[in-house]
Short mmCIF file of C-alpha atoms in Angstrom, two decimals:
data_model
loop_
_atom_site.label_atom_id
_atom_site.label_comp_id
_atom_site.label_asym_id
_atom_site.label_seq_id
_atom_site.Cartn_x
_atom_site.Cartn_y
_atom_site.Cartn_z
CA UNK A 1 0.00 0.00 0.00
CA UNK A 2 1.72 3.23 -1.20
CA UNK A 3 0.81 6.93 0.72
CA UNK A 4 1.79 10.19 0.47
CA UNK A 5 4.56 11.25 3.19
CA UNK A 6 6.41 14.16 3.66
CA UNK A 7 10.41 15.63 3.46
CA UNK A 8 11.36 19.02 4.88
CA UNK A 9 11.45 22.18 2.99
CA UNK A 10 12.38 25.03 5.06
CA UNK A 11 10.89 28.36 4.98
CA UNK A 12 13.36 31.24 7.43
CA UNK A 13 11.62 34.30 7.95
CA UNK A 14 14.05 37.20 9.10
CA UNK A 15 12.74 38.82 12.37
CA UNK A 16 12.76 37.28 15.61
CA UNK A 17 9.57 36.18 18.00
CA UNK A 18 8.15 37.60 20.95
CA UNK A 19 7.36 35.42 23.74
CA UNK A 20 10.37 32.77 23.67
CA UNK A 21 11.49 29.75 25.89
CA UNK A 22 14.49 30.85 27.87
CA UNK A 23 17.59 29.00 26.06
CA UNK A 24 20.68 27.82 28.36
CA UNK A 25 22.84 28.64 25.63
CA UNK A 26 21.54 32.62 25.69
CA UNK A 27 20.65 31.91 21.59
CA UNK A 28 18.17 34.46 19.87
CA UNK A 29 15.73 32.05 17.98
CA UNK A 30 14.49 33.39 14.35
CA UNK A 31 11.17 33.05 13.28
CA UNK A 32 11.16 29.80 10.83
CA UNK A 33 8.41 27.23 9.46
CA UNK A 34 9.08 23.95 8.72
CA UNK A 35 7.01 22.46 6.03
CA UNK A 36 6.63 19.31 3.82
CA UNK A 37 6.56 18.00 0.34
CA UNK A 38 4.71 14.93 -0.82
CA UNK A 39 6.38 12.55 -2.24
CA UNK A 40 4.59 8.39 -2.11
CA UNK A 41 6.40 5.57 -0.37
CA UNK A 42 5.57 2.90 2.10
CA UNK A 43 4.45 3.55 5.66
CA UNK A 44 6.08 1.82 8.02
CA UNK A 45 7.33 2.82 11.30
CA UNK A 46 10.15 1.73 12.29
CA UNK A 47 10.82 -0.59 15.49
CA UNK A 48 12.84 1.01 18.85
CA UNK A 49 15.17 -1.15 19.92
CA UNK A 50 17.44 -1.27 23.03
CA UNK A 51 17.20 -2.47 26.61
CA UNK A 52 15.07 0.65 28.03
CA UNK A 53 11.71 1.92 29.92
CA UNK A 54 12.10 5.34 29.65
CA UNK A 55 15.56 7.74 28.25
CA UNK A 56 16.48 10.77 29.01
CA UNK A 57 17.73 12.29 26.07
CA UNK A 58 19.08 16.37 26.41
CA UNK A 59 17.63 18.62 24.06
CA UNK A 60 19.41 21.78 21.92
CA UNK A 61 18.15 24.99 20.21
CA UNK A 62 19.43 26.79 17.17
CA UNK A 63 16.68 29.28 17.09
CA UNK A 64 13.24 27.95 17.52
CA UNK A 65 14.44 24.57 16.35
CA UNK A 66 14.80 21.26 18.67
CA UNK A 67 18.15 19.62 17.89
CA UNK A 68 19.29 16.18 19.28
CA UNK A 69 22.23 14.40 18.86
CA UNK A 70 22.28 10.98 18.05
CA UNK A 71 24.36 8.74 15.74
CA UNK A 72 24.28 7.82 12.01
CA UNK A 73 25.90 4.61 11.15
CA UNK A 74 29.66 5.85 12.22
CA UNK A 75 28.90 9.81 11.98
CA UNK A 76 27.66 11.60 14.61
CA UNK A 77 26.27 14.99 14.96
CA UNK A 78 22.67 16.44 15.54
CA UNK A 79 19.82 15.87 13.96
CA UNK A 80 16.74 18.52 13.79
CA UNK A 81 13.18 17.11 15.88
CA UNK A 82 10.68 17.56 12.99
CA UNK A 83 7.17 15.83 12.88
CA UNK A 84 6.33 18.46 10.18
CA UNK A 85 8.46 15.49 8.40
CA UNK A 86 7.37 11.84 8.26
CA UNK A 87 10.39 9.76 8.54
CA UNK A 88 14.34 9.93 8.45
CA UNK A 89 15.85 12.93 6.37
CA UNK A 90 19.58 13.14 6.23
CA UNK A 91 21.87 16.08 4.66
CA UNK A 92 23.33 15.18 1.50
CA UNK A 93 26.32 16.89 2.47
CA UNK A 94 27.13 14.57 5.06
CA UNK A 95 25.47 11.56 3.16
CA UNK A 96 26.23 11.10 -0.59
CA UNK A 97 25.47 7.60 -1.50
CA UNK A 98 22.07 7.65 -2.28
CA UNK A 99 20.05 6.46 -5.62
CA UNK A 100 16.71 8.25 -6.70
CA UNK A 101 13.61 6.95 -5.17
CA UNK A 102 11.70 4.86 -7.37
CA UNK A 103 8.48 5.69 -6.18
CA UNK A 104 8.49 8.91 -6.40
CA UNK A 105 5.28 10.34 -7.99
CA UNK A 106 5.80 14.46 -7.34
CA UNK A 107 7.71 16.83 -4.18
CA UNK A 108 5.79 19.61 -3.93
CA UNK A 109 4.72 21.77 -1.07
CA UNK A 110 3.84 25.40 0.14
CA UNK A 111 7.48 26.53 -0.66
CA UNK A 112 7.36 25.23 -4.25
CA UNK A 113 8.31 22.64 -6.13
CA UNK A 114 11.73 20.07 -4.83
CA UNK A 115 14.77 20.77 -7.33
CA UNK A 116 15.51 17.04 -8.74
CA UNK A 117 14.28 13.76 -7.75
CA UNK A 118 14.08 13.00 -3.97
CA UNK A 119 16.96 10.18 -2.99
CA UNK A 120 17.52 7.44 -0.44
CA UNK A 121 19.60 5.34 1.20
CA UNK A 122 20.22 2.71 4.15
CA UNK A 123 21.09 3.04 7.41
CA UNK A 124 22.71 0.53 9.06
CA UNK A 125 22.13 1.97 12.64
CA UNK A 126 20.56 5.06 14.00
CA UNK A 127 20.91 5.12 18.18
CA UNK A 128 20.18 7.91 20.43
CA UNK A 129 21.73 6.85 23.71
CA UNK A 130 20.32 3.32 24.52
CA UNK A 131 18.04 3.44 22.19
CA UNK A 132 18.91 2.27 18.23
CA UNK A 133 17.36 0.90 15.26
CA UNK A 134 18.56 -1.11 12.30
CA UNK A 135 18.00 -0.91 9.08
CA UNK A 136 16.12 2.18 8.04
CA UNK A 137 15.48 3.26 5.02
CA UNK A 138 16.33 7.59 5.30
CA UNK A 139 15.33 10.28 2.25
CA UNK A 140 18.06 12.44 1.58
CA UNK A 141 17.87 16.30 1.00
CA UNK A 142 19.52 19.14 0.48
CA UNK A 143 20.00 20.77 3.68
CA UNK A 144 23.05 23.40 3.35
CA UNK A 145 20.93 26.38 3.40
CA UNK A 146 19.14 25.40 7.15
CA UNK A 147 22.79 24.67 8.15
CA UNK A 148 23.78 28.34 6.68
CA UNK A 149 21.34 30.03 8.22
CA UNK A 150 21.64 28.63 11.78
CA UNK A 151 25.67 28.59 11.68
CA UNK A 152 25.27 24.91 13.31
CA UNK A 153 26.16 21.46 11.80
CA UNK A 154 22.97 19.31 11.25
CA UNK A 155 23.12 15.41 9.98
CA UNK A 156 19.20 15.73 9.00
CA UNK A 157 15.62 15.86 10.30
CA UNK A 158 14.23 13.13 12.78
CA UNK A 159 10.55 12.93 11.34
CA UNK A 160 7.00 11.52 13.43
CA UNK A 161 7.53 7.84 12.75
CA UNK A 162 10.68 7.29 14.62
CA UNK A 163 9.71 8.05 17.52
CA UNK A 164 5.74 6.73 17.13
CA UNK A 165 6.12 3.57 19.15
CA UNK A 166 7.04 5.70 21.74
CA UNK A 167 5.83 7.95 24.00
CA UNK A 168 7.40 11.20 24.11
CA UNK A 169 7.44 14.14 26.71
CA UNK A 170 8.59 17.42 25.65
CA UNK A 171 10.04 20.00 28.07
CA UNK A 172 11.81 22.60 26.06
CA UNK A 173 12.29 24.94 29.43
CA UNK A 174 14.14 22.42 30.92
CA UNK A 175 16.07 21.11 27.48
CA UNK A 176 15.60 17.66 28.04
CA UNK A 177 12.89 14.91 26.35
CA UNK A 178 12.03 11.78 28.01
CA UNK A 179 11.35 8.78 25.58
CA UNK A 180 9.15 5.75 26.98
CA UNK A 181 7.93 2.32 25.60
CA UNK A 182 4.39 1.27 25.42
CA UNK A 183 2.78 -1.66 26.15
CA UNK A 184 0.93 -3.78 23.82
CA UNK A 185 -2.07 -1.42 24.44
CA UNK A 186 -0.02 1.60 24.11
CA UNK A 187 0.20 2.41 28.14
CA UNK A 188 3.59 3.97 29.33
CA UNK A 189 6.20 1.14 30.94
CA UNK A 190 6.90 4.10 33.26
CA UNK A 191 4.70 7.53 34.47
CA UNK A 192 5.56 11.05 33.08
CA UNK A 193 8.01 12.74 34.89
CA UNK A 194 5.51 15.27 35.86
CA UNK A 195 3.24 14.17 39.02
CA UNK A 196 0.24 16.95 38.53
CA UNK A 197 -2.52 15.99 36.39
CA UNK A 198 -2.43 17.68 32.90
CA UNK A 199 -4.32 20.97 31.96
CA UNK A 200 -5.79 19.35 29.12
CA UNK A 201 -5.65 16.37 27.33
CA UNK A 202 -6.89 16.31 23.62
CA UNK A 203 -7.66 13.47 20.92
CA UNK A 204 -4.41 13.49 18.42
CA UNK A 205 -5.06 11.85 15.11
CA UNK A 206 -2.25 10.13 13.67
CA UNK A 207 -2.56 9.47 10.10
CA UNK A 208 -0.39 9.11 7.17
CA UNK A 209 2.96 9.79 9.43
CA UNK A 210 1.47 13.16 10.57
CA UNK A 211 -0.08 14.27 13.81
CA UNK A 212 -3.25 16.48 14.07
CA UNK A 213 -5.27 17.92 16.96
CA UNK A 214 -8.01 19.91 16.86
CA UNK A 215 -7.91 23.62 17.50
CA UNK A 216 -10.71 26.24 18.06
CA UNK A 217 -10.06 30.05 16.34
CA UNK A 218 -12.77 32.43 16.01
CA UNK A 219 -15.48 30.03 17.28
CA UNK A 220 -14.64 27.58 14.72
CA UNK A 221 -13.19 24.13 14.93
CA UNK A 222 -10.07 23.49 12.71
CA UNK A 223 -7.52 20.92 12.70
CA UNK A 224 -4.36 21.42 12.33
CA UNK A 225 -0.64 19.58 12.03
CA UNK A 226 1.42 18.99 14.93
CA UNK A 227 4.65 20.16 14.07
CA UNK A 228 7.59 20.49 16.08
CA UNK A 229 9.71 21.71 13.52
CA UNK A 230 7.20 24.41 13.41
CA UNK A 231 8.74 27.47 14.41
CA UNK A 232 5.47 29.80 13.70
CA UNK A 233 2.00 29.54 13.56
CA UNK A 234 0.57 28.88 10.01
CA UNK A 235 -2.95 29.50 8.70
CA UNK A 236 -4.03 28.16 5.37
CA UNK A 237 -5.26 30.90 2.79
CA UNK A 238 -8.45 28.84 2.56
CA UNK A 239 -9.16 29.17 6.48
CA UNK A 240 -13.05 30.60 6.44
CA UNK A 241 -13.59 34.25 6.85
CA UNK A 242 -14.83 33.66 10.82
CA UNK A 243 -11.27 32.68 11.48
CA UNK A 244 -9.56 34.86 9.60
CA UNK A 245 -10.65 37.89 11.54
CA UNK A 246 -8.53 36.66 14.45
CA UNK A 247 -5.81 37.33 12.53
CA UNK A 248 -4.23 41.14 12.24
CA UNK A 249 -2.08 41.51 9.46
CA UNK A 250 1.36 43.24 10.36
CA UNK A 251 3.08 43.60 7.20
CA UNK A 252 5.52 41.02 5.18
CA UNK A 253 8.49 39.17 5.75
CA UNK A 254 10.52 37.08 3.08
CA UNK A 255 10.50 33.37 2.78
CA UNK A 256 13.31 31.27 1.75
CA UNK A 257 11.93 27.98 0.07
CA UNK A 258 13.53 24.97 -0.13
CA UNK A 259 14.63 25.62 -3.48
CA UNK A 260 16.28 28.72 -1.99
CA UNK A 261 14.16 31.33 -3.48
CA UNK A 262 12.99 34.31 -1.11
CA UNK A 263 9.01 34.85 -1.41
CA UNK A 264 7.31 37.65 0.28
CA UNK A 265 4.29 36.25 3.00
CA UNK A 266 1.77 37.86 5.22
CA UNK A 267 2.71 37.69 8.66
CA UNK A 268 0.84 39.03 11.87
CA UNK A 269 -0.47 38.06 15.02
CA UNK A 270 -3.32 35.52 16.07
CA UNK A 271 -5.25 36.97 18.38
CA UNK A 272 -6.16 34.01 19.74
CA UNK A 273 -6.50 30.30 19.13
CA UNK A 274 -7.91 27.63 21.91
CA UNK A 275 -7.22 24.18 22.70
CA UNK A 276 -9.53 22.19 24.70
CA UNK A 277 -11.18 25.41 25.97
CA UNK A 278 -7.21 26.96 26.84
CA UNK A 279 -6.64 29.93 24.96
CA UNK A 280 -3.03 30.87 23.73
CA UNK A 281 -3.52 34.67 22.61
CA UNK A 282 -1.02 36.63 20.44
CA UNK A 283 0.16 34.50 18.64
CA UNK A 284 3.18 35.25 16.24
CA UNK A 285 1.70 33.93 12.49
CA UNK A 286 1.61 33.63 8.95
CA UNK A 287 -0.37 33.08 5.80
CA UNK A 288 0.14 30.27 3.80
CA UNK A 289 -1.55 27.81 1.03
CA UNK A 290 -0.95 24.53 2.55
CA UNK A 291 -3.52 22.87 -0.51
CA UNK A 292 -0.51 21.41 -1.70
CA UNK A 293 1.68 20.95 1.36
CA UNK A 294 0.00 17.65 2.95
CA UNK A 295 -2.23 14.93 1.96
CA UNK A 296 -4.61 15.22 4.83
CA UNK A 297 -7.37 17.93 5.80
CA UNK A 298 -5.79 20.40 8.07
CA UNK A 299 -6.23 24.29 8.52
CA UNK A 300 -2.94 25.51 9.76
CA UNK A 301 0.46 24.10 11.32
CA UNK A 302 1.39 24.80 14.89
CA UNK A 303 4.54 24.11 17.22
CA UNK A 304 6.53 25.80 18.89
CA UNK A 305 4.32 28.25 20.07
CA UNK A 306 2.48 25.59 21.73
CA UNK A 307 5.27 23.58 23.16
CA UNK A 308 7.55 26.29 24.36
CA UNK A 309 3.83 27.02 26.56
CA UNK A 310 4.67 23.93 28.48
CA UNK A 311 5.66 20.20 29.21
CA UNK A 312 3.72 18.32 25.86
CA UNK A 313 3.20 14.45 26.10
CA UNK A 314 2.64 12.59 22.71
CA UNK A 315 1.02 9.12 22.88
CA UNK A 316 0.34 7.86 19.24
CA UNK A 317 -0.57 4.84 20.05
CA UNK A 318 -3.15 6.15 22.60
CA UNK A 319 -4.03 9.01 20.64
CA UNK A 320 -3.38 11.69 22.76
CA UNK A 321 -1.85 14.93 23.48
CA UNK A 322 -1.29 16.04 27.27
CA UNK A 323 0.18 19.42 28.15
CA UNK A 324 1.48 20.90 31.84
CA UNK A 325 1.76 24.72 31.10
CA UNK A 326 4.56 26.33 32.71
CA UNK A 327 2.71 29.47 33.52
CA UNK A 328 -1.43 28.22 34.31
CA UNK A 329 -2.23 32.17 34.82
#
């Protein structure tokens, strides 16, 4: 059974956010979406191996991005934390035997079209820590302009479905992300490190090698993509008028694509946007067609706007999303 799935194109804005996550490292994040492009392959997630419960793993920033080191076969380095992505997406700089994909139908997404068929290759073993796989089958991309405009060394892009058979707690205050196995029934083998019930817990659909929950803007319910690569708020063009009068226009920044073109977007601010009855207000955001982006129904693309708001839990398997908000004023 073939799908469509999804490899990073990266779209830098040049101004910097309001509102961020204190960094240990003292870094000034820039604003920065991370988007796909379709391509079709198989969807298979991949298996987490290693003698385990639960890993802590330490977390970096270079800007608004989540970076984590882990290891590539023999090369080591860090690797961006992207579910905007589906699977494994290494640099091509670091990673040059690869053959074309042969079933690759189109790469296409809000950015434009990809430059040249999408490639692939092997890897032998991926580990983070204690925990490893074998075997996987990575995309490779051109990633030199991400690494440019970050001045930081980065191996790739660690899509949703490596870590989907596990359950995953964010804390991006704290720089650290604890990794757990599931059960047969998808329960934790050991509790969240947080002891206080969550502030809300929310269905999260995962389909296709994307996550989506369900947001609330403007009185209307709209789903969007889950995206911790994500580093504003999105809204599709299409969005209906009701929502879009939540958003103020500011003025326009310029996008590089991932065919390294600049276009000019409409950024502003969300007013406000509500999950589970919480509302996030002022919300740093831009305009964007995502008809072509993603094969599944979605409205907009949010991440770290909602995950530098507190410690996020993602259970696939379960379905859910959990958040513990820093600040519950």
């Amino acid at each position: 059974m073939t799908s469509l799935y999804s490899l990073l194109a990266i779209a830098s804005l040049l101004t910097t956010p309001p509102n961020e996550v204190p960094s240990k490292s003292g870094a000034s994040p820039a604003i920065s979406a991370t988007k796909s492009l379709d391509v079709k392959s198989k969807l298979i997630d991949p298996t987490p191996l290693g003698e385990f419960s639960k890993l802590s793993i330490p977390l970096k920033r270079a800007g608004n991005l989540i970076l984590i080191d882990a290891k590539i076969d023999s090369i080591e380095g860090s690797l961006i934390f992207d579910t905007g992505a589906s699977t494994l997406v290494l640099n091509q700089t670091y990673f040059r035997n690869s053959w074309p994909a042969d079933d690759l139908a189109s790469a296409s997404g809000v950015n434009g079209m990809l430059e040249g068929p999408v490639m692939r290759t092997n890897v032998k073993r991926f580990s983070l820590s204690d925990l490893y796989y074998e075997n996987l089958r990575a995309d490779v991309a051109p990633l030199g302009h991400l690494e440019n405009s970050r001045e930081v060394k980065i191996l790739g892009l660690i899509g949703a479905s490596i870590f989907s058979r596990l359950q995953v707690e964010i804390d991006l205050a704290n720089e650290v992300m604890y990794l757990t196995k599931l059960d047969r029934d998808g329960n934790p083998l050991q509790a969240p490190s947080v002891t206080n019930s969550p502030d809300f817990e929310i269905p999260l659909r995962y389909s296709k090698q994307h996550m989506v929950i369900e947001t609330e803007i403007g009185g209307r319910k709209v789903p969007f993509l889950l995206d911790t690569g994500a580093e504003m708020t999105i809204l599709d063009s299409r969005l209906p008028s009701k929502c879009m009068e939540a958003f103020v226009p500011r003025g326009r920044s310029k996008l590089i694509g991932s065919d390294g073109r600049r276009r000019e977007v409409i950024t502003g601010t969300l007013k406000e946007i509500k999950l589970a009855g919480v509302e996030m207000k002022y919300i740093p955001a831009m305009i964007a067609d995502l008809g072509q982006a993603f094969d599944l129904p979605i409205s907009g693309i949010i991440g770290y706007d909602l995950f530098s708001r507190g410690i996020a839990v993602i259970n696939t398997r379960k379905g859910l999303f959990s958040m513990y908000l820093y600040n519950r004023n």
